[in-house]
Short mmCIF file of C-alpha atoms in Angstrom, two decimals:
data_model
loop_
_atom_site.label_atom_id
_atom_site.label_comp_id
_atom_site.label_asym_id
_atom_site.label_seq_id
_atom_site.Cartn_x
_atom_site.Cartn_y
_atom_site.Cartn_z
CA MET A 1 -13.74 15.58 -67.52
CA ALA A 2 -15.72 17.98 -64.84
CA SER A 3 -17.81 15.46 -64.17
CA ARG A 4 -14.35 12.62 -63.75
CA LEU A 5 -13.15 15.89 -61.39
CA MET A 6 -16.65 15.85 -59.62
CA PHE A 7 -16.17 12.02 -58.96
CA ALA A 8 -13.36 12.14 -57.61
CA ARG A 9 -13.97 14.18 -54.83
CA ARG A 10 -17.13 11.90 -53.66
CA LEU A 11 -16.59 9.90 -50.69
CA MET A 12 -18.64 6.36 -51.93
CA MET A 13 -19.93 4.17 -49.01
CA SER A 14 -20.67 0.81 -50.04
CA VAL A 15 -21.42 -2.12 -47.81
CA PRO A 16 -21.96 -1.44 -44.07
CA GLY A 17 -18.77 -1.00 -42.08
CA VAL A 18 -16.73 -0.88 -45.50
CA ALA A 19 -15.87 2.67 -46.51
CA CYS A 20 -14.22 3.07 -50.05
CA ALA A 21 -12.67 6.69 -50.65
CA ARG A 22 -11.88 6.90 -54.59
CA PHE A 23 -9.77 9.45 -55.68
CA ALA A 24 -8.72 10.39 -59.13
CA TRP A 25 -5.58 12.63 -59.16
CA SER A 26 -5.43 12.29 -63.18
CA GLU A 27 -6.64 10.63 -66.16
CA GLU A 28 -5.54 7.23 -64.60
CA GLU A 29 -7.99 4.89 -63.18
CA PRO A 30 -9.40 5.52 -59.27
CA TYR A 31 -8.05 3.84 -56.68
CA GLN A 32 -10.03 2.68 -54.03
CA HIS A 33 -9.26 3.18 -50.11
CA LYS A 34 -10.96 0.47 -48.34
CA ILE A 35 -11.81 0.93 -44.36
CA THR A 36 -13.07 -1.97 -42.60
CA GLY A 37 -13.35 0.29 -39.42
CA VAL A 38 -12.48 2.19 -36.58
CA ASP A 39 -10.30 0.93 -33.58
CA ILE A 40 -11.38 3.40 -30.31
CA VAL A 41 -8.40 2.94 -28.39
CA ARG A 42 -10.48 2.68 -25.03
CA ILE A 43 -9.33 4.21 -21.29
CA HIS A 44 -9.70 2.53 -18.31
CA HIS A 45 -13.09 3.49 -16.51
CA LEU A 46 -13.33 3.09 -12.59
CA SER A 47 -16.64 1.38 -12.45
CA GLU A 48 -15.66 -1.03 -14.93
CA LEU A 49 -12.91 -2.19 -12.64
CA GLY A 50 -15.14 -2.77 -9.88
CA PHE A 51 -15.59 0.34 -8.06
CA ALA A 52 -19.09 1.61 -7.12
CA SER A 53 -20.40 4.97 -9.03
CA LYS A 54 -21.86 7.92 -7.38
CA ARG A 55 -23.56 8.43 -10.55
CA VAL A 56 -23.93 11.89 -9.91
CA SER A 57 -26.01 13.97 -12.79
CA ASN A 58 -23.64 16.44 -14.22
CA ARG A 59 -25.06 19.96 -13.58
CA ARG A 60 -25.60 22.20 -16.81
CA SER A 61 -25.00 25.69 -14.92
CA PHE A 62 -22.14 26.37 -17.66
CA GLY A 63 -24.83 26.07 -20.35
CA TYR A 64 -22.74 23.01 -22.59
CA ALA A 65 -24.36 22.83 -26.01
CA LYS A 66 -23.99 18.91 -25.47
CA PHE A 67 -22.71 15.97 -23.46
CA ILE A 68 -19.69 14.02 -25.13
CA GLY A 69 -20.96 10.05 -25.98
CA ALA A 70 -19.14 7.07 -24.83
CA ASN A 71 -18.55 6.62 -28.44
CA GLU A 72 -17.55 9.65 -29.72
CA CYS A 73 -14.01 9.64 -31.25
CA VAL A 74 -11.30 11.64 -32.76
CA LEU A 75 -9.20 9.51 -35.80
CA GLY A 76 -5.58 9.46 -34.99
CA ASP A 77 -4.74 9.38 -38.95
CA ILE A 78 -7.03 11.37 -40.62
CA VAL A 79 -4.47 11.04 -43.92
CA LEU A 80 -5.45 8.49 -46.08
CA ARG A 81 -2.62 6.81 -48.42
CA GLU A 82 -2.34 4.09 -50.91
CA ALA A 83 -2.75 0.83 -49.91
CA ALA A 84 -3.34 -2.51 -51.10
CA GLU A 85 -5.00 -3.88 -48.32
CA PRO A 86 -8.02 -2.69 -46.45
CA THR A 87 -7.23 -0.45 -43.17
CA THR A 88 -8.85 -0.31 -39.94
CA LEU A 89 -7.93 3.44 -38.63
CA LYS A 90 -6.95 3.94 -35.25
CA ALA A 91 -8.98 6.74 -32.98
CA TYR A 92 -8.99 8.35 -29.72
CA MET A 93 -12.27 9.06 -27.31
CA ARG A 94 -12.92 12.67 -27.47
CA ALA A 95 -12.58 14.71 -24.15
CA GLY A 96 -15.02 16.51 -22.80
CA PRO A 97 -18.03 16.91 -20.16
CA ARG A 98 -19.99 13.47 -19.48
CA ALA A 99 -23.76 13.21 -18.62
CA THR A 100 -22.67 11.23 -15.63
CA LEU A 101 -20.38 11.70 -13.06
CA HIS A 102 -18.58 8.99 -11.07
CA PHE A 103 -17.51 11.12 -8.22
CA ASP A 104 -19.88 13.01 -5.95
CA PRO A 105 -18.14 16.45 -6.31
CA SER A 106 -19.46 17.91 -2.90
CA GLU A 107 -17.18 15.16 -1.46
CA THR A 108 -14.34 14.82 -3.68
CA ARG A 109 -10.84 15.69 -2.81
CA VAL A 110 -8.16 16.27 -5.55
CA ALA A 111 -4.19 16.86 -5.77
CA ILE A 112 -2.62 18.53 -7.94
CA VAL A 113 1.69 18.18 -8.66
CA THR A 114 3.98 19.30 -11.48
CA CYS A 115 7.20 17.50 -12.18
CA GLY A 116 10.00 17.91 -14.19
CA GLY A 117 11.43 21.03 -15.67
CA LEU A 118 9.40 24.42 -16.25
CA CYS A 119 7.47 24.98 -19.30
CA PRO A 120 5.41 28.08 -20.08
CA GLY A 121 1.83 27.62 -19.19
CA MET A 122 2.09 25.29 -16.10
CA ASN A 123 0.16 27.85 -13.93
CA SER A 124 -2.58 28.51 -16.31
CA ILE A 125 -2.95 24.63 -16.40
CA ILE A 126 -2.90 24.70 -12.20
CA LYS A 127 -5.42 28.07 -12.66
CA ASN A 128 -7.70 25.95 -15.08
CA LEU A 129 -7.69 22.84 -13.39
CA VAL A 130 -8.80 24.88 -9.93
CA THR A 131 -11.28 26.92 -11.54
CA THR A 132 -13.24 23.97 -13.66
CA LEU A 133 -12.99 21.75 -10.66
CA LYS A 134 -14.05 24.33 -7.77
CA GLY A 135 -16.24 26.56 -9.92
CA HIS A 136 -17.91 24.46 -12.11
CA TYR A 137 -17.82 21.19 -10.51
CA GLY A 138 -17.63 22.06 -6.62
CA VAL A 139 -15.46 19.57 -5.42
CA SER A 140 -14.55 19.87 -1.66
CA LYS A 141 -10.91 20.39 -1.42
CA ILE A 142 -7.87 20.43 -3.51
CA TYR A 143 -4.38 20.07 -2.40
CA GLY A 144 -1.40 21.46 -4.38
CA ILE A 145 1.69 19.13 -3.76
CA ARG A 146 4.67 21.22 -3.68
CA GLY A 147 7.91 20.41 -5.31
CA GLY A 148 6.77 17.38 -7.75
CA TYR A 149 6.43 13.89 -6.60
CA ARG A 150 8.97 14.59 -3.72
CA GLY A 151 6.85 16.50 -1.82
CA PHE A 152 4.40 14.06 -1.24
CA THR A 153 6.80 11.76 0.50
CA SER A 154 9.98 14.17 1.64
CA VAL A 155 10.87 15.50 5.18
CA GLY A 156 11.37 18.85 5.23
CA TRP A 157 9.36 20.00 2.23
CA ASP A 158 6.59 22.89 2.59
CA ALA A 159 2.92 21.20 3.61
CA PRO A 160 0.99 21.49 0.64
CA LEU A 161 -0.96 24.12 -0.51
CA LEU A 162 -4.97 24.52 -0.31
CA LEU A 163 -5.81 25.79 -3.63
CA THR A 164 -9.00 27.71 -4.15
CA GLU A 165 -9.85 30.32 -6.89
CA GLU A 166 -9.01 33.22 -5.25
CA THR A 167 -5.46 31.57 -4.51
CA VAL A 168 -4.78 31.16 -8.26
CA ASP A 169 -6.40 33.69 -9.56
CA ALA A 170 -3.10 35.45 -11.02
CA ALA A 171 -0.91 32.29 -11.03
CA HIS A 172 -1.49 32.05 -15.35
CA ARG A 173 0.35 35.65 -15.45
CA GLN A 174 3.15 33.82 -13.91
CA GLY A 175 6.03 31.88 -15.41
CA GLY A 176 6.69 28.59 -13.69
CA THR A 177 5.00 26.92 -11.58
CA ILE A 178 3.23 28.34 -8.32
CA LEU A 179 3.46 24.60 -6.91
CA GLY A 180 7.59 24.19 -7.52
CA THR A 181 8.85 21.33 -8.66
CA SER A 182 12.06 18.55 -8.80
CA ARG A 183 13.02 15.64 -11.19
CA GLY A 184 13.03 12.20 -9.19
CA GLY A 185 11.30 11.71 -5.81
CA PHE A 186 9.52 8.90 -7.03
CA ASP A 187 7.76 6.34 -4.69
CA ALA A 188 5.07 4.94 -5.51
CA GLU A 189 3.93 2.72 -2.35
CA LYS A 190 4.56 6.32 -0.21
CA ILE A 191 2.84 8.55 -2.45
CA VAL A 192 -0.37 5.89 -2.60
CA GLU A 193 -0.35 5.62 1.16
CA TRP A 194 -0.69 9.62 1.30
CA LEU A 195 -3.60 9.89 -1.09
CA ARG A 196 -5.17 6.89 1.06
CA ALA A 197 -4.50 8.80 4.46
CA LYS A 198 -5.86 12.30 2.90
CA ARG A 199 -8.67 10.47 1.08
CA VAL A 200 -7.82 11.84 -1.99
CA ASP A 201 -10.47 10.85 -5.00
CA GLN A 202 -8.23 12.42 -8.13
CA LEU A 203 -4.66 13.18 -8.47
CA TYR A 204 -3.39 15.27 -11.65
CA VAL A 205 -0.03 15.02 -12.75
CA ILE A 206 1.33 17.67 -14.75
CA GLY A 207 4.96 16.54 -16.60
CA GLY A 208 6.53 14.49 -18.94
CA ASP A 209 6.76 10.66 -20.71
CA GLY A 210 8.79 9.93 -17.61
CA THR A 211 6.22 11.50 -15.20
CA HIS A 212 3.60 10.15 -16.84
CA ARG A 213 5.06 6.58 -16.59
CA GLY A 214 5.03 7.16 -13.13
CA ALA A 215 1.54 8.44 -13.36
CA TYR A 216 0.63 5.32 -14.66
CA LYS A 217 2.30 2.91 -11.83
CA LEU A 218 -0.16 4.80 -9.47
CA SER A 219 -2.94 4.55 -11.20
CA GLU A 220 -2.37 0.75 -11.14
CA LEU A 221 -1.32 0.66 -7.73
CA CYS A 222 -4.65 2.17 -6.45
CA ILE A 223 -6.45 -0.15 -8.67
CA GLU A 224 -4.20 -3.17 -7.00
CA LYS A 225 -4.87 -1.58 -3.66
CA GLY A 226 -8.61 -0.92 -4.59
CA LEU A 227 -8.75 2.78 -3.85
CA ASN A 228 -11.37 4.38 -5.70
CA ILE A 229 -9.39 6.86 -7.21
CA ALA A 230 -8.41 8.52 -10.72
CA VAL A 231 -5.46 9.56 -12.25
CA ALA A 232 -5.48 11.86 -14.95
CA GLY A 233 -1.93 13.21 -16.99
CA ILE A 234 -1.17 16.37 -18.84
CA PRO A 235 1.85 16.45 -20.74
CA LYS A 236 4.60 18.80 -20.30
CA THR A 237 7.45 19.22 -22.66
CA ILE A 238 9.58 21.99 -23.53
CA ASP A 239 11.02 19.68 -26.73
CA ASN A 240 7.67 19.19 -27.87
CA ASP A 241 8.89 15.48 -28.24
CA ILE A 242 5.53 13.62 -26.68
CA GLY A 243 4.14 11.46 -29.03
CA VAL A 244 0.62 10.95 -30.23
CA ILE A 245 -0.15 14.54 -29.17
CA ASP A 246 -0.06 17.26 -32.15
CA ARG A 247 1.87 19.62 -29.98
CA SER A 248 2.76 20.46 -26.15
CA PHE A 249 0.94 22.88 -24.32
CA GLY A 250 4.07 25.87 -24.21
CA PHE A 251 5.68 25.09 -27.01
CA MET A 252 4.83 27.40 -29.22
CA THR A 253 5.41 30.11 -26.32
CA ALA A 254 9.05 29.05 -26.30
CA VAL A 255 9.93 28.90 -30.17
CA SER A 256 8.48 33.16 -29.72
CA GLU A 257 10.99 33.36 -27.52
CA ALA A 258 13.86 31.53 -28.93
CA VAL A 259 13.35 33.80 -31.60
CA ARG A 260 13.93 36.41 -29.99
CA ALA A 261 17.27 35.58 -29.03
CA ILE A 262 18.14 34.85 -32.63
CA SER A 263 17.09 38.46 -33.82
CA ALA A 264 19.93 39.02 -30.56
CA ALA A 265 22.14 36.98 -32.39
CA ARG A 266 21.51 38.17 -35.43
CA VAL A 267 22.23 41.60 -34.66
CA GLU A 268 25.11 40.85 -32.81
CA ALA A 269 26.84 39.55 -35.98
CA GLU A 270 25.40 42.08 -38.02
CA CYS A 271 27.25 44.76 -36.01
CA ASN A 272 30.44 42.91 -34.97
CA ALA A 273 33.32 43.04 -37.52
CA PRO A 274 35.17 41.19 -38.85
CA ASN A 275 32.99 38.09 -39.98
CA GLY A 276 30.62 38.07 -37.18
CA VAL A 277 28.78 34.88 -35.59
CA GLY A 278 25.93 34.86 -34.07
CA VAL A 279 25.77 31.12 -32.20
CA VAL A 280 22.42 30.39 -30.14
CA LYS A 281 21.95 27.35 -28.15
CA LEU A 282 18.38 25.94 -27.63
CA MET A 283 16.51 23.46 -25.93
CA GLY A 284 16.03 19.94 -27.46
CA ARG A 285 17.33 16.73 -25.97
CA ASN A 286 16.85 13.98 -27.99
CA ALA A 287 14.81 16.07 -30.55
CA GLY A 288 14.93 19.27 -32.47
CA PHE A 289 11.67 20.52 -33.01
CA LEU A 290 12.20 23.77 -30.89
CA ALA A 291 15.78 24.70 -33.04
CA ALA A 292 13.92 23.76 -36.22
CA TYR A 293 10.48 25.96 -35.52
CA ALA A 294 12.52 28.53 -34.44
CA THR A 295 14.63 28.78 -37.17
CA LEU A 296 11.33 28.88 -39.52
CA ALA A 297 9.83 31.64 -37.63
CA SER A 298 12.71 33.53 -37.79
CA GLN A 299 13.95 33.47 -41.20
CA ASP A 300 17.07 34.54 -39.86
CA VAL A 301 19.24 31.42 -39.53
CA ASP A 302 22.00 30.50 -41.78
CA LEU A 303 22.83 27.28 -40.17
CA CYS A 304 20.66 24.70 -37.70
CA LEU A 305 21.83 21.69 -36.23
CA VAL A 306 19.63 19.10 -34.33
CA PRO A 307 20.28 15.66 -32.63
CA GLU A 308 18.07 14.22 -35.24
CA VAL A 309 20.70 14.56 -38.12
CA PRO A 310 24.49 14.02 -37.83
CA ILE A 311 26.82 16.56 -38.41
CA ASP A 312 29.40 16.85 -41.21
CA LEU A 313 31.79 19.32 -39.24
CA VAL A 314 34.82 19.24 -42.44
CA GLY A 315 34.87 19.10 -45.70
CA PRO A 316 32.97 20.90 -49.06
CA GLY A 317 29.96 19.95 -47.52
CA GLY A 318 30.76 20.55 -44.20
CA VAL A 319 29.21 22.82 -41.74
CA LEU A 320 32.37 24.68 -40.88
CA ASN A 321 32.83 25.48 -44.68
CA HIS A 322 29.08 26.15 -45.55
CA ILE A 323 29.71 29.24 -42.59
CA GLU A 324 32.47 30.80 -44.09
CA ARG A 325 30.32 30.46 -47.65
CA VAL A 326 27.82 32.51 -46.16
CA ILE A 327 29.97 35.31 -44.41
CA ASP A 328 31.75 36.01 -47.94
CA ALA A 329 28.58 36.42 -49.61
CA LYS A 330 26.71 38.76 -47.08
CA GLY A 331 29.78 39.63 -44.13
CA HIS A 332 27.91 37.85 -41.25
CA ALA A 333 26.11 34.30 -40.22
CA VAL A 334 23.39 32.82 -37.69
CA VAL A 335 23.89 29.33 -36.06
CA VAL A 336 21.00 27.53 -34.07
CA VAL A 337 22.04 24.49 -32.18
CA ALA A 338 20.43 22.58 -30.23
CA GLU A 339 21.58 20.73 -26.81
CA GLY A 340 21.29 17.45 -28.03
CA ALA A 341 23.16 17.96 -31.49
CA GLY A 342 26.49 16.74 -32.16
CA GLU A 343 26.83 13.76 -29.69
CA GLU A 344 28.52 11.66 -32.57
CA LEU A 345 31.23 13.69 -32.00
CA LEU A 346 31.27 14.60 -28.82
CA GLY A 347 30.66 11.30 -27.09
CA VAL A 348 27.53 10.15 -24.97
CA SER A 349 27.59 10.34 -21.32
CA ALA A 350 27.27 7.93 -19.12
CA VAL A 351 26.11 10.25 -16.17
CA THR A 352 22.61 10.97 -15.65
CA ASP A 353 20.09 13.46 -13.58
CA ALA A 354 17.69 12.80 -10.90
CA GLY A 355 15.05 12.25 -13.61
CA GLY A 356 17.10 9.82 -15.30
CA ASN A 357 18.19 12.16 -18.21
CA ARG A 358 22.02 11.84 -19.37
CA GLN A 359 24.40 14.41 -19.04
CA LEU A 360 24.43 16.86 -22.47
CA PRO A 361 28.22 17.67 -23.72
CA PRO A 362 28.47 21.71 -24.02
CA VAL A 363 27.65 21.66 -28.18
CA GLY A 364 27.53 25.38 -28.31
CA GLU A 365 30.94 26.01 -26.65
CA TRP A 366 32.67 23.27 -28.61
CA LEU A 367 30.94 24.48 -31.86
CA CYS A 368 32.41 28.13 -31.01
CA ASP A 369 35.63 26.59 -30.53
CA LYS A 370 35.60 24.74 -33.75
CA ILE A 371 34.42 27.82 -36.08
CA LYS A 372 37.03 29.94 -34.50
CA ASP A 373 40.02 27.41 -35.07
CA HIS A 374 38.55 26.85 -38.79
CA PHE A 375 38.77 30.67 -39.35
CA LYS A 376 42.09 30.64 -37.95
CA HIS A 377 43.32 27.93 -40.27
CA GLU A 378 42.10 30.12 -42.89
CA GLY A 379 44.00 32.79 -42.09
CA LYS A 380 40.84 34.92 -41.01
CA GLU A 381 39.66 36.32 -37.76
CA ALA A 382 35.96 35.53 -36.91
CA THR A 383 33.95 37.33 -34.01
CA LEU A 384 31.79 34.78 -32.08
CA LYS A 385 28.83 35.82 -29.93
CA TYR A 386 27.11 33.01 -27.94
CA ILE A 387 23.86 33.48 -26.69
CA ASP A 388 22.15 30.35 -24.53
CA PRO A 389 18.55 31.59 -23.66
CA SER A 390 17.44 27.98 -22.50
CA TYR A 391 16.14 29.00 -18.97
CA MET A 392 14.82 32.05 -20.49
CA VAL A 393 12.30 30.35 -23.14
CA ARG A 394 10.91 28.06 -20.44
CA SER A 395 10.31 30.64 -17.52
CA VAL A 396 7.82 32.73 -19.22
CA PRO A 397 3.86 32.71 -18.91
CA ALA A 398 1.85 31.16 -21.79
CA ASP A 399 1.63 33.29 -24.81
CA ALA A 400 -2.47 33.94 -25.89
CA SER A 401 -2.18 30.92 -27.86
CA ASP A 402 -0.76 28.25 -25.39
CA SER A 403 -2.79 29.68 -22.49
CA TYR A 404 -5.95 28.66 -24.86
CA LEU A 405 -4.41 25.39 -24.62
CA CYS A 406 -3.86 24.92 -21.34
CA MET A 407 -7.41 25.97 -20.10
CA THR A 408 -8.74 23.37 -23.01
CA LEU A 409 -6.34 20.36 -21.75
CA ALA A 410 -6.88 21.32 -17.74
CA HIS A 411 -11.16 21.04 -18.69
CA ALA A 412 -10.51 17.95 -20.71
CA SER A 413 -8.82 16.40 -17.83
CA ALA A 414 -10.93 17.66 -14.51
CA HIS A 415 -13.99 16.39 -16.98
CA GLY A 416 -12.76 12.86 -17.64
CA ALA A 417 -11.69 12.33 -14.13
CA MET A 418 -14.96 13.42 -12.79
CA ALA A 419 -16.56 10.81 -15.43
CA GLY A 420 -14.29 8.27 -13.65
CA TYR A 421 -11.81 7.64 -16.14
CA THR A 422 -8.32 7.07 -14.82
CA GLY A 423 -4.90 6.27 -16.00
CA PHE A 424 -5.28 8.47 -19.28
CA THR A 425 -3.70 11.78 -20.39
CA VAL A 426 -5.23 14.59 -23.07
CA GLY A 427 -3.76 16.34 -25.76
CA LEU A 428 -4.76 17.04 -29.45
CA VAL A 429 -5.02 15.09 -31.86
CA ASN A 430 -5.68 16.57 -35.22
CA ASN A 431 -6.40 19.74 -33.44
CA ARG A 432 -9.03 18.31 -31.40
CA THR A 433 -9.28 17.28 -27.75
CA VAL A 434 -8.77 14.04 -26.86
CA MET A 435 -7.88 11.65 -23.90
CA VAL A 436 -5.26 9.12 -24.69
CA PRO A 437 -4.19 6.28 -22.25
CA ILE A 438 -0.89 6.84 -20.67
CA PRO A 439 0.98 3.77 -21.76
CA GLU A 440 0.02 4.30 -25.59
CA LEU A 441 1.93 8.26 -25.24
CA ALA A 442 4.41 6.73 -23.14
CA LYS A 443 5.23 4.09 -25.73
CA ALA A 444 5.52 6.75 -28.42
CA SER A 445 7.65 9.21 -26.31
CA PRO A 446 10.10 10.40 -26.83
CA ARG A 447 9.46 11.32 -30.46
CA ALA A 448 12.19 13.00 -32.96
CA MET A 449 12.60 14.35 -36.51
CA ALA A 450 12.57 11.82 -39.59
CA ALA A 451 15.86 13.30 -41.34
CA HIS A 452 14.05 14.01 -44.49
CA GLY A 453 10.27 14.45 -43.27
CA ARG A 454 9.11 17.94 -43.86
CA THR A 455 10.10 19.83 -41.15
CA TRP A 456 13.76 19.19 -41.78
CA GLU A 457 13.13 19.78 -45.83
CA ARG A 458 11.56 23.42 -44.98
CA VAL A 459 14.65 23.99 -42.27
CA VAL A 460 17.17 22.75 -45.19
CA SER A 461 15.62 25.11 -47.73
CA ILE A 462 15.41 28.23 -45.52
CA THR A 463 19.42 27.82 -44.44
CA GLY A 464 20.68 26.91 -47.39
CA GLN A 465 23.10 24.54 -45.52
CA PRO A 466 24.30 21.06 -46.90
CA ALA A 467 22.22 17.88 -46.55
CA SER A 468 24.25 15.66 -44.20
CA GLN A 469 25.79 13.11 -45.93
CA ASN A 470 25.11 10.75 -42.64
CA SER A 471 21.49 11.93 -42.73
CA LEU A 472 20.51 8.27 -43.20
CA ALA A 473 21.72 7.31 -39.76
CA LYS A 474 19.48 5.66 -37.49
CA PRO A 475 17.30 7.29 -34.92
CA LEU A 476 18.50 8.11 -31.07
CA PRO A 477 17.81 5.49 -28.73
CA GLY A 478 14.29 5.71 -27.33
CA THR A 479 13.05 7.79 -30.25
CA THR A 480 10.37 7.43 -32.44
CA LYS A 481 10.72 9.37 -35.42
CA ILE A 482 8.07 11.27 -37.18
#
């Protein structure tokens, strides 16, 4: 028996290029995983596109233990599932310093822009980009573009900032972005013309999946116009709904801030009689990751509503009866609702903002009204306390964990662009920093929780809420279920 267990734990290598992993979970015969190869998702390199490279040796003033080789990669999926057919594994190029630089740092000009909504850690990203590009590589000039994509082209906006290590020294201690931000205002032709006129060699774009789609258009237009410019992205979203990567910077900081709001709602619900109900609305347009993670972290929530799971409002398995049962049992209840939940009941708005995001119905206020109406119908009184900390959770500085993540992402982006890669973004995949082609990330975004996935299963087990009878509904348009 012991020998069988030892055998089951071994990874056996057979013919070249084919790995056969044998696992025996019981007395049954072991099965095989046949891996036919690893497919590395490649990034465009400017020299391969015909642009002249300076081929400068990367100085090792900070004593890097090693440079990253062109074929080093990180597997995209480290979980092997039983499969009848041989499998080719997808992998992403490992991020990090390269031995040879495409650009001569002493001649290199850089632009940095932040777009879309605020997120904890944006200033940490800016600071670490500047300190890496200036302090390590010694680039000649860094422009900080004011107010998002609009800052390249709009008359009347403040002129770009000239960023130095001194100007960003304390930026990481502040929430928001020292450059300012906005939605919309994207004009690829005018932006590329600005880059050409200022002789910019590298553009760093910090933003969500929509911003990244714009960044890729810029990289393609630069190539089309024969401009030797590297375009690199760093993904940002408070909703954690960007695909491919493990998580977005700032997300865990937002979870911590959301837990504070939930704690306040619990205190209000406990202390206000009769039948106190605390309702907290959190961000989450297409995905309920923030609401779900805050629910799991707080351990104080009795009902969590997210966009991925349609709401059963009434009936024995409805959420209103669940709230009533919770109050009957302990005298109060705490509810968390994501801003995008309940559209199947409230309707989908055709109105969009400058970034193309549809206007969301006021689900928090609507839910409070429904709870009041339900208790009134039952001849009971309910004391509602509604908390909307949406902008509070995203406007704070990054916590320690996110600050570290921001540093690694900024370093990875700078190393990739200096080496000559373009049209890429960076992120954690299986807790390793990688470079991802922007189209790959955009195609997988926005992502959403699976209604029968582990995260949601944990939420339901914590809250005790009934499983939605509509949870087999199709995901929201444009989302990828995980």
